[in-house]
Coordinates of C-alpha atoms and ligand atoms in Angstrom, one line a residue:
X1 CA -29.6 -20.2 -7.4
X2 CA -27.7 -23.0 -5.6
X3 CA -25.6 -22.3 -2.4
X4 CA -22.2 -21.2 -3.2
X5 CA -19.7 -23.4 -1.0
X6 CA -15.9 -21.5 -0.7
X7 CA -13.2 -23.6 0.7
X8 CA -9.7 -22.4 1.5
X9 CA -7.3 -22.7 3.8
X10 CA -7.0 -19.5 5.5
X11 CA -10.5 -17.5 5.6
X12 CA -11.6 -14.6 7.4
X13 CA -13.5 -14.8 10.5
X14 CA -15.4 -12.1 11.3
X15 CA -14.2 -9.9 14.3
X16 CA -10.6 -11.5 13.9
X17 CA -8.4 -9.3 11.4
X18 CA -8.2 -9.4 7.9
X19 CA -6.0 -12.2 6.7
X20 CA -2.9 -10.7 4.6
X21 CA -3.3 -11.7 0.7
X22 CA -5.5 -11.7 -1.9
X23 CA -7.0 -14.8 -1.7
X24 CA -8.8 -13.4 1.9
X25 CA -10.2 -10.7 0.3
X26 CA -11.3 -11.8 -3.5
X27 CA -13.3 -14.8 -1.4
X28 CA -14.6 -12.5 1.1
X29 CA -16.0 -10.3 -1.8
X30 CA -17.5 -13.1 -3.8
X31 CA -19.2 -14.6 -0.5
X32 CA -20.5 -11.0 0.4
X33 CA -22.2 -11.2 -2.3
X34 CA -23.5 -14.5 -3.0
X35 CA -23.9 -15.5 0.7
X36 CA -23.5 -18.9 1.8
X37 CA -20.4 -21.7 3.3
X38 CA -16.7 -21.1 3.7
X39 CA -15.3 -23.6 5.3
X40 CA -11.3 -23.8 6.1
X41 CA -8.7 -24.1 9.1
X42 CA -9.0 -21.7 11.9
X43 CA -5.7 -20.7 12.3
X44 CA -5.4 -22.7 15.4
X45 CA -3.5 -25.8 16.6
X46 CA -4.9 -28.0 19.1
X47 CA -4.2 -31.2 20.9
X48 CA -7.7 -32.7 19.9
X49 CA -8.9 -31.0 17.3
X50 CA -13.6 -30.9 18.2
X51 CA -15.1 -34.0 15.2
X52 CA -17.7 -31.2 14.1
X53 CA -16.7 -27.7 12.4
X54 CA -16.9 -24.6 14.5
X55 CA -19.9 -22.5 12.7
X56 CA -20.2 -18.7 12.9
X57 CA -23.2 -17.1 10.8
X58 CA -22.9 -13.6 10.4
X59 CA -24.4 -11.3 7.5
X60 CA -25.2 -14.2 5.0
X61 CA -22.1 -16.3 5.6
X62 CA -21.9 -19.3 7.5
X63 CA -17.9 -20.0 8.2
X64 CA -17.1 -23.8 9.5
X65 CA -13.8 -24.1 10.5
X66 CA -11.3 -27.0 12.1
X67 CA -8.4 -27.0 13.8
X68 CA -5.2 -28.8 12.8
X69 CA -3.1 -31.0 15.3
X70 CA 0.8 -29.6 15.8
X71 CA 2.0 -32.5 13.1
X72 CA -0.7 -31.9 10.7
X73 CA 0.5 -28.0 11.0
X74 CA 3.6 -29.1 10.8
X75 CA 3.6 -31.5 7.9
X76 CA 1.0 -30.0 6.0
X77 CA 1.0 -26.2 6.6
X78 CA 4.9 -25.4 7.4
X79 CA 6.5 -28.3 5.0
X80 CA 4.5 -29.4 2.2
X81 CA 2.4 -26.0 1.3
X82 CA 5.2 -23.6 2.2
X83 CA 8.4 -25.5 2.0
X84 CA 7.2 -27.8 -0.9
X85 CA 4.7 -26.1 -2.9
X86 CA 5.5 -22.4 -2.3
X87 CA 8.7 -22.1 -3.5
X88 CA 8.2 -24.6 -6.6
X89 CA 5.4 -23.1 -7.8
X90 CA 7.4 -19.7 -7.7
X91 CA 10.1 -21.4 -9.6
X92 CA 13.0 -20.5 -6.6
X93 CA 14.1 -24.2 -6.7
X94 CA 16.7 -23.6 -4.7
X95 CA 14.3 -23.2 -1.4
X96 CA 12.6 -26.1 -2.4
X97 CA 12.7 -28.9 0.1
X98 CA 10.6 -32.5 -0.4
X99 CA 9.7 -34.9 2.6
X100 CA 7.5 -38.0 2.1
X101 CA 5.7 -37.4 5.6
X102 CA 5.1 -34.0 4.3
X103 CA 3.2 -34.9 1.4
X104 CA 1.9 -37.9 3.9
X105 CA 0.6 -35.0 5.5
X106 CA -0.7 -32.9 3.0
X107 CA -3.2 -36.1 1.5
X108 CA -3.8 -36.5 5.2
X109 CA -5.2 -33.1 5.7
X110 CA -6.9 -32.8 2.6
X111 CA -9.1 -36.2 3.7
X112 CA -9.7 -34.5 7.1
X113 CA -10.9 -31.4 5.0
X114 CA -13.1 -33.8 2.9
X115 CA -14.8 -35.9 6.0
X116 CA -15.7 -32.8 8.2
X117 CA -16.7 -30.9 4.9
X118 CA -18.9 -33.9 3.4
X119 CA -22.1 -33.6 5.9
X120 CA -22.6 -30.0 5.4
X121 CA -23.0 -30.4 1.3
X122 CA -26.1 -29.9 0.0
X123 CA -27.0 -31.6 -3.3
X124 CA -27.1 -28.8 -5.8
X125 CA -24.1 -26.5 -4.1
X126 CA -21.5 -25.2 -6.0
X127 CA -18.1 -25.7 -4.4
X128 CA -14.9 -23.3 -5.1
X129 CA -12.1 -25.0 -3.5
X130 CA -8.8 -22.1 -3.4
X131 CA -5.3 -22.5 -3.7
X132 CA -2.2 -25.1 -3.8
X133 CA -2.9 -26.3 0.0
X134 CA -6.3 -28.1 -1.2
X135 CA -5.0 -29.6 -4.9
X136 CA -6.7 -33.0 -3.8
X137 CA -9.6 -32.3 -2.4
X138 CA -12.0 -32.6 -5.2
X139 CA -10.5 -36.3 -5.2
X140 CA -11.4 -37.0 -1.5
X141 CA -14.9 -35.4 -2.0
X142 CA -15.2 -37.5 -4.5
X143 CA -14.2 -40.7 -2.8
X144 CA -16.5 -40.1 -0.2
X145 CA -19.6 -39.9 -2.7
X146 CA -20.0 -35.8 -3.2
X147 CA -21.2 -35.5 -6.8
X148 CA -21.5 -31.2 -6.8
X149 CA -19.3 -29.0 -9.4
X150 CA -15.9 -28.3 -7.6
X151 CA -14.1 -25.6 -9.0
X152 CA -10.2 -24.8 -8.3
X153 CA -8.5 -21.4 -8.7
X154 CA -5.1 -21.3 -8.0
X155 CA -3.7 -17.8 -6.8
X156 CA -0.3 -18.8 -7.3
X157 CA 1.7 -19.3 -10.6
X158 CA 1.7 -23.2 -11.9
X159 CA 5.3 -24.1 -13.0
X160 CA 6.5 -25.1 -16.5
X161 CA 6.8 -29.0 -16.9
X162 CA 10.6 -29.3 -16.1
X163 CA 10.6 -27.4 -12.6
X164 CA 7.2 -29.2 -11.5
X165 CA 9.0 -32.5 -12.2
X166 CA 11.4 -31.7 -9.4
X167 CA 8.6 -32.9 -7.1
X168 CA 8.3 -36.6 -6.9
X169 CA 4.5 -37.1 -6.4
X170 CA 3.6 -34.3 -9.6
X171 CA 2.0 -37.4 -11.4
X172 CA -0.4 -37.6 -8.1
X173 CA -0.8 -33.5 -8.2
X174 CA -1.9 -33.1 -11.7
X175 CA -3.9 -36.3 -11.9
X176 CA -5.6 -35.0 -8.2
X177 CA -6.2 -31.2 -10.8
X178 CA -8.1 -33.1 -13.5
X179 CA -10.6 -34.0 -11.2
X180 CA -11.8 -30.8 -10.9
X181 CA -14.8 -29.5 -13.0
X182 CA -13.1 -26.1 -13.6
X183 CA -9.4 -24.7 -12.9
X184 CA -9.0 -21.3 -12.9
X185 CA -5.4 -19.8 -13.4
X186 CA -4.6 -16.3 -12.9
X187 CA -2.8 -15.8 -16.6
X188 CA -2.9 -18.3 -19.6
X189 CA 0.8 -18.6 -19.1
X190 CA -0.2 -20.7 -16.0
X191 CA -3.2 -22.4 -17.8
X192 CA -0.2 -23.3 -20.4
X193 CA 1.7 -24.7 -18.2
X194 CA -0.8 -26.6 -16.3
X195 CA -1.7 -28.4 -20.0
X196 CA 1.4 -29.0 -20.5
X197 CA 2.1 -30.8 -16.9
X198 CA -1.0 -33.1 -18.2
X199 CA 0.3 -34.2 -21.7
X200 CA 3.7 -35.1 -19.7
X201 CA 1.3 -37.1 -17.3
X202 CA -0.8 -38.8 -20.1
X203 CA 1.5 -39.3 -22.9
X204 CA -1.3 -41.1 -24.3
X205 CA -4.0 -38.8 -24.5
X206 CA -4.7 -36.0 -21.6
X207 CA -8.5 -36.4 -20.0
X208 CA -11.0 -33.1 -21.1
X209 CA -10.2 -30.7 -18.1
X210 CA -11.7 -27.4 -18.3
X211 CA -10.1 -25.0 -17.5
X212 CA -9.4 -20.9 -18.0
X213 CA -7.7 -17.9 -17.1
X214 CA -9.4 -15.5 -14.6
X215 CA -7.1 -12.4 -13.5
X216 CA -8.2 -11.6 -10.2
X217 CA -8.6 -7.5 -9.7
X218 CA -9.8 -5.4 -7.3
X219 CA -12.7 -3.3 -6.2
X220 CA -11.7 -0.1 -8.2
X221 CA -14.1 2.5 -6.9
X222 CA -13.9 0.8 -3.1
X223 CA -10.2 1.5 -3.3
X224 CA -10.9 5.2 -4.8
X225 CA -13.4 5.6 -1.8
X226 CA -11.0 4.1 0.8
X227 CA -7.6 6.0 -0.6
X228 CA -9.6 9.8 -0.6
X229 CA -11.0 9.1 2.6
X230 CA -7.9 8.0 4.3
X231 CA -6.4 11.3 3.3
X232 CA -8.3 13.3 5.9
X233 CA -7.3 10.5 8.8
X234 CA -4.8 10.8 11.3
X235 CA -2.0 8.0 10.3
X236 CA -1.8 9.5 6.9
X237 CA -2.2 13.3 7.8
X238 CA 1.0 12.2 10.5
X239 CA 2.9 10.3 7.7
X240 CA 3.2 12.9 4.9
X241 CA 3.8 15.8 7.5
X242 CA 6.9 13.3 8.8
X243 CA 7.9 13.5 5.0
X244 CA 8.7 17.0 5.4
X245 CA 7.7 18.3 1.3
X246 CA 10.1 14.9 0.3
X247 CA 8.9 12.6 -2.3
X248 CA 7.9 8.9 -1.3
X249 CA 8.8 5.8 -3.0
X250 CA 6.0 2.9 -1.1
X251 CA 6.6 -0.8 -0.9
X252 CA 3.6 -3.0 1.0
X253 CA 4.2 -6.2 0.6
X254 CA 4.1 -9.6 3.1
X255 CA 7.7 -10.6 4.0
X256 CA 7.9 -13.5 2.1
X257 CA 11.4 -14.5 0.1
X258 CA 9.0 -14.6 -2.8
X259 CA 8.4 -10.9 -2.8
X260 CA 12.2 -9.8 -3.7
X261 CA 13.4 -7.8 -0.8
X262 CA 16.3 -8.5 -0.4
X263 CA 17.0 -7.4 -4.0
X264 CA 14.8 -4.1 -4.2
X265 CA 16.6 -3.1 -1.2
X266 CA 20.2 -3.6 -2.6
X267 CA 18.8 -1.7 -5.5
X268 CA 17.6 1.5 -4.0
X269 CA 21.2 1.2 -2.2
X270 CA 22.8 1.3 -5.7
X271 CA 20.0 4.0 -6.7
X272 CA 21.5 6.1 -4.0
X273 CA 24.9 6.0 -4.9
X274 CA 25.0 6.6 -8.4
X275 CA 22.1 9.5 -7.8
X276 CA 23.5 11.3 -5.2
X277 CA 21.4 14.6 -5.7
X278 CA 18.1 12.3 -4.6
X279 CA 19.9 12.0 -1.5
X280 CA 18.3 13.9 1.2
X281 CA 14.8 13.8 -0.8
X282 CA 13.3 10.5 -1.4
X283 CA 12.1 8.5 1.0
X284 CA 11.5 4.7 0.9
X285 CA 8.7 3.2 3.5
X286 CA 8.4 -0.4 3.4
X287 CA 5.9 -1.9 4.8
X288 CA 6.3 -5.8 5.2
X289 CA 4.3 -7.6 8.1
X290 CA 5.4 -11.2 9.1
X291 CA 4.3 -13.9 7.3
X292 CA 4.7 -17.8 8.1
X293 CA 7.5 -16.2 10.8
X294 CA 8.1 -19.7 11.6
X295 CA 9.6 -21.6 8.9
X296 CA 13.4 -21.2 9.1
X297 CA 13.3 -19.3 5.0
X298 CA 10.9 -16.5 6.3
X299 CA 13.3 -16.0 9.5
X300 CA 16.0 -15.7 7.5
X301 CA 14.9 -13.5 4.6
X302 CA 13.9 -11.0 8.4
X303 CA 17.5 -10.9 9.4
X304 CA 18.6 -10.5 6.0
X305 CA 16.3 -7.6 5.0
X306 CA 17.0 -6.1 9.1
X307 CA 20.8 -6.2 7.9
X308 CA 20.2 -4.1 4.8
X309 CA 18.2 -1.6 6.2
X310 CA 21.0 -1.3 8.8
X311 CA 23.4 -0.9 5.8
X312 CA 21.6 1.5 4.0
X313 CA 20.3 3.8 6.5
X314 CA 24.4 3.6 8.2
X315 CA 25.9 4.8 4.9
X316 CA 23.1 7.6 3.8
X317 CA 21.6 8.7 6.4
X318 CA 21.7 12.4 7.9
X319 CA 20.7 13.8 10.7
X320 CA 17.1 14.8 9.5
X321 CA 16.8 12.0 7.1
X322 CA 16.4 8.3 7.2
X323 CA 16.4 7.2 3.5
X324 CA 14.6 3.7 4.4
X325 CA 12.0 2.7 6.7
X326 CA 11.3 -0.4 7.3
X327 CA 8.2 -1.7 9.4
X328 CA 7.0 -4.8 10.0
X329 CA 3.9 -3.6 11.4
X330 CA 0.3 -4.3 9.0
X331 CA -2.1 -0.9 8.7
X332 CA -5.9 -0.7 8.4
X333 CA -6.8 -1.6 4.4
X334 CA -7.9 2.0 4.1
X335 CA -4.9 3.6 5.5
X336 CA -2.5 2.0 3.4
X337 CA -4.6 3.0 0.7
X338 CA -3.9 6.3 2.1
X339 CA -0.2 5.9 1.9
X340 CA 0.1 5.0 -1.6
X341 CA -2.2 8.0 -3.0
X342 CA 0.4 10.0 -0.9
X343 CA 3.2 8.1 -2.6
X344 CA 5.0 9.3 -6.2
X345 CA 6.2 5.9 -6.7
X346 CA 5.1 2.9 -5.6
X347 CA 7.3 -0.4 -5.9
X348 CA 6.5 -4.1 -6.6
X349 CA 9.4 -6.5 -7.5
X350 CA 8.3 -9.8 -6.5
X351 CA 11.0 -12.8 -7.7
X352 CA 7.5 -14.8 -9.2
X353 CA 4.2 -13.6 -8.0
X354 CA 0.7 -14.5 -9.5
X355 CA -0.8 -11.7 -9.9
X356 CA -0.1 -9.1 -7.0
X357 CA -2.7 -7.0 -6.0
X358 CA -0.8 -4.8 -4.5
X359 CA 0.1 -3.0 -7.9
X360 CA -3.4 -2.9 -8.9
X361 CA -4.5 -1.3 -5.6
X362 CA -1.2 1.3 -5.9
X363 CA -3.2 2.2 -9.6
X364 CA -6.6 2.4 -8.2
X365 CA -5.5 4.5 -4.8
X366 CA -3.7 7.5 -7.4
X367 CA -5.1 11.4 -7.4
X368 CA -5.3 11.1 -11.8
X369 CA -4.9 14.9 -11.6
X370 CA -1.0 13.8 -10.1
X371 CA -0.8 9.9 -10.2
X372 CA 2.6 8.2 -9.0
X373 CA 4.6 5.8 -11.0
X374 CA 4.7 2.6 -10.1
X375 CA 7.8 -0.2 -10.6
X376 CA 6.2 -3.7 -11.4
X377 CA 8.2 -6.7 -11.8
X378 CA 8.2 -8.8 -15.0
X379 CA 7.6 -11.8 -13.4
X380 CA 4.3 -11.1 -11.6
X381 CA 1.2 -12.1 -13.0
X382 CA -0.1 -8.5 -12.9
X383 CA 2.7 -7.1 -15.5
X384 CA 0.7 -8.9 -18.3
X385 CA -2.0 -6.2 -17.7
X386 CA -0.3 -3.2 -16.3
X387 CA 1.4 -2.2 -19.2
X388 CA 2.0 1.5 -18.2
X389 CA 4.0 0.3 -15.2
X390 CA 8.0 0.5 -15.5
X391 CA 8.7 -3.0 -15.7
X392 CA 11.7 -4.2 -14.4
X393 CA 13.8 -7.7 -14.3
X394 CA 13.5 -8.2 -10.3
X395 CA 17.5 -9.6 -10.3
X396 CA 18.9 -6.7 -12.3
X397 CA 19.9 -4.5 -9.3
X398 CA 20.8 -2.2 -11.9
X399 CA 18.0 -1.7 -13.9
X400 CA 15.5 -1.3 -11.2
X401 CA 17.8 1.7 -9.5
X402 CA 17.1 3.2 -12.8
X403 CA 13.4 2.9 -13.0
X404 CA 13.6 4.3 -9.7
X405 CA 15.1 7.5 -11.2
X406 CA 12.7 7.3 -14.4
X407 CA 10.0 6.8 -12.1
X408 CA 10.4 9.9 -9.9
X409 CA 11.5 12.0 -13.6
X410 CA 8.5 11.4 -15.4
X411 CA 6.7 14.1 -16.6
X412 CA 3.0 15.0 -15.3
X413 CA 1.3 14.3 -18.6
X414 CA 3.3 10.7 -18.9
X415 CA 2.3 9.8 -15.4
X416 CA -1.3 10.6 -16.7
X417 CA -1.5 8.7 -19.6
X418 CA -0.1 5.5 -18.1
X419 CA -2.3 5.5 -15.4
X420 CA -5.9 6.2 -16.9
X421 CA -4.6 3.5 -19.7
X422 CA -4.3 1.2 -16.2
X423 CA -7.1 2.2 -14.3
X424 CA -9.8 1.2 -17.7
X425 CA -7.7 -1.9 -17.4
X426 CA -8.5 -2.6 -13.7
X427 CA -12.0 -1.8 -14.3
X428 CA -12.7 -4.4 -17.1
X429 CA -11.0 -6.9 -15.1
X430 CA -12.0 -6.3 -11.6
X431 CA -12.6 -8.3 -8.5
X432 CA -16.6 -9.0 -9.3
X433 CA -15.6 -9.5 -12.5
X434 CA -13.2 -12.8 -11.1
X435 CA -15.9 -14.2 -9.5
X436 CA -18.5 -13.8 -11.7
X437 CA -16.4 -15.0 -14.7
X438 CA -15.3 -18.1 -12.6
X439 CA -18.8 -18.9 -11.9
X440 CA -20.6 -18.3 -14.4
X441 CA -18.2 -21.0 -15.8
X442 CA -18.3 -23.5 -13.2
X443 CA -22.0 -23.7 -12.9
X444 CA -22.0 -23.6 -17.6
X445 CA -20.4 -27.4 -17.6
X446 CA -18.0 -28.7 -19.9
Ligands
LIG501 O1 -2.3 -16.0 -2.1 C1 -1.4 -16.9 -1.7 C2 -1.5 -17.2 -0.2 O2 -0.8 -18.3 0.1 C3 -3.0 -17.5 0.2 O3 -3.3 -18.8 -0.1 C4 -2.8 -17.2 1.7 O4 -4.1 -17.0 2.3 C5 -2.0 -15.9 1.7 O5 -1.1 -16.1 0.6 C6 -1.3 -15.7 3.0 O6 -0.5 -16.7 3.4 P1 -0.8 -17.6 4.7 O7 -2.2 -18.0 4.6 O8 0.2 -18.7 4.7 O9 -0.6 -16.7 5.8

């Protein structure tokens, strides 16, 4: 079997902690498995970044990883991927900021990805380049002679047609995705839309890309294991007694504008005034660590969210009761696990998302003999297979404060139902089964 080769931008080094996001841990999974090269940024800037890749072997993986210089972070990382990119490929167009020494940048980075990448390729590798910060570097590795399969997965939702043309190089960005063997989408509403981008690029006839829709899941029985475990471990045993026999609504999410926030906490505001006999027993943890803290939107969407929790806590509160809380610190993967098997409800509303593991895991980390509910936005990739979830319209306030109150009146034998028909979904579409899929199609040609 040839060398698997995984490229992203963030990875996770051993002994440093778990990146936050899917993409960290579905690659780590594959490359547990299959051994071999992951190659990406360190997560360091430096004045000089060394010519060669840092390498770290450990347990079958070799990870080689570069630094970036402040402007390439700051062209490449802050402003095209995640003031560019990010928020068009979410659809919030109104966040969306362009810069031509940003997307200067973003080709510059990707060539600096290709040249340090180039001299570790063997021949017969299979390369699986990840996510919207390396669209173009199949075309660089290709420049520079590399003649392997290069896959693509995106973990992100591709835009419709009209909202990618907002960005003035989307000719260069789809062209730079057809050069790719295979693209992997996380739902055929993104593969749509990407075929769609390419017959508005080649009115004349589209090239034959391949391409398909993997669903990334999640390690069902791993998050079984790790949720009953956690239940005997300190931080949970501490958490539920500080719930004193009231019911828990859970949110873990990064703090990313993306993720709806702001919205789901205006909501549960409105849940608690129109349901006043909740009051006093349902409590709402959030857990939301920093993400990208310094781009001016993510600072913003803190002191926003900071304000609410203010709000909401000032008006409702009692004495022996804090209706929200809010923490921006990250937990153990196991513990949080925990938290949501100790939760009744568990709450995803992301504005655009493309898939959201986070609603899988809540599924996976249930008791069946007394599963929660869980609230899952429309708009996230993972609502096309939960369908035992309450699904709810992110921007209307008014209908998520009631699937709050549907969520914590459903019956024993609903809660049941919906969540064994979730949990045989999760295991037919889990995380080996992403990789495998995506692989087994890279390596099958055209
Ligand atoms: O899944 C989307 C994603 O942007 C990944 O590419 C990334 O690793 C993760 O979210 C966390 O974001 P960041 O790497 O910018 O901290």
């Amino acid at each position: 079997m040839s060398r698997l080769v995984c490229v992203s931008n963030r990875i996770t080094l051993p002994r440093k902690t778990a990146a936050a996001g899917g993409l960290a841990v579905g690659v780590l999974a594959a490359m547990r498995v299959e051994g071999g090269l992951w190659f990406g940024w360190s997560g360091d800037v430096a004045a000089e970044p060394a010519a060669q890749p840092a390498i770290v072997s450990r347990d079958g993986i070799d990870y080689a990883t570069i630094d970036l210089t402040q402007t390439q972070y700051d062209r490449y990382y802050r402003g095209f991927c995640n003031t560019t990119l990010w928020p068009l490929f979410h659809y919030l167009t109104d966040r969306f900021r362009y810069d031509h020494e940003w997307h200067e940048g973003y080709r510059d980075v990707n060539r600096r990805f290709a040249e340090r990448l180039l001299p570790l390729l063997r021949p017969d590798d299979r390369i699986w380049v990840h996510d919207y910060h390396l669209i173009p570097l199949a075309r660089e590795l290709r420049a520079l002679g590399a003649r392997q399969r290069i896959g693509f997965f995106l973990h992100i939702p591709f835009p419709h047609l009209e909202v990618l043309r907002l960005l003035p190089p989307y000719a260069d960005l789809v062209r730079n995705l057809a050069q790719y063997d295979l693209i992997g989408f996380q739902t055929a509403a993104d593969e749509q839309s990407f075929h769609a981008g390419l017959a508005g690029v080649f009115p004349e006839g589209a090239p034959q890309v391949k391409t398909g829709s993997f669903p990334i899941g999640v390690d069902v029985d791993g998050v079984i294991a790790e949720a009953s475990a956690a239940m005997r471990t300190e931080p949970v045993k501490r958490m539920i007694a500080g719930l004193i026999g009231r019911r828990l609504m859970i949110g873990v999410d990064r703090l990313d504008y993306s993720k709806g926030l702001v919205e789901r906490f205006t909501a549960y505001q409105r849940f608690l005034e129109r349901h006043a006999t909740h009051r006093g027993r349902l409590i709402y943890l959030q857990i939301a660590p920093l993400s990208r803290d310094d781009i001016q939107a993510y600072a913003a969407i803190r002191e926003a969210l900071e304000q609410a929790t203010g709000r909401t806590n000032g008006r409702f509160a009692d004495t022996d009761w804090t209706p929200l809380r809010y923490l921006n610190k990250n937990f153990p993967h196991g513990t949080l696990m925990g938290f949501m098997r100790a939760a009744q409800v568990g709450i995803v509303t992301p504005l655009r998302d493309g898939m959201n593991l986070v609603a899988k895991e809540f599924v996976a980390a249930q008791d069946p003999a007394d599963p929660g509910a869980l609230i899952l936005s429309s708009l996230a990739g993972a609502a096309r297979e939960l369908d035992g979830a309450v699904i709810v319209n992110p921007y209307d306030l008014r209908g998520v404060a009631q699937a709050v109150e549907t969520s914590l009146a459903m019956p024993l034998a609903e809660r049941q139902a919906r969540h064994s028909a979730m949990l045989a979904t999760l295991r037919g579409n889990d995380l080996k089964a992403w990789y495998t899929n995506f692989l087994a199609a890279l390596s099958a040609g055209v």
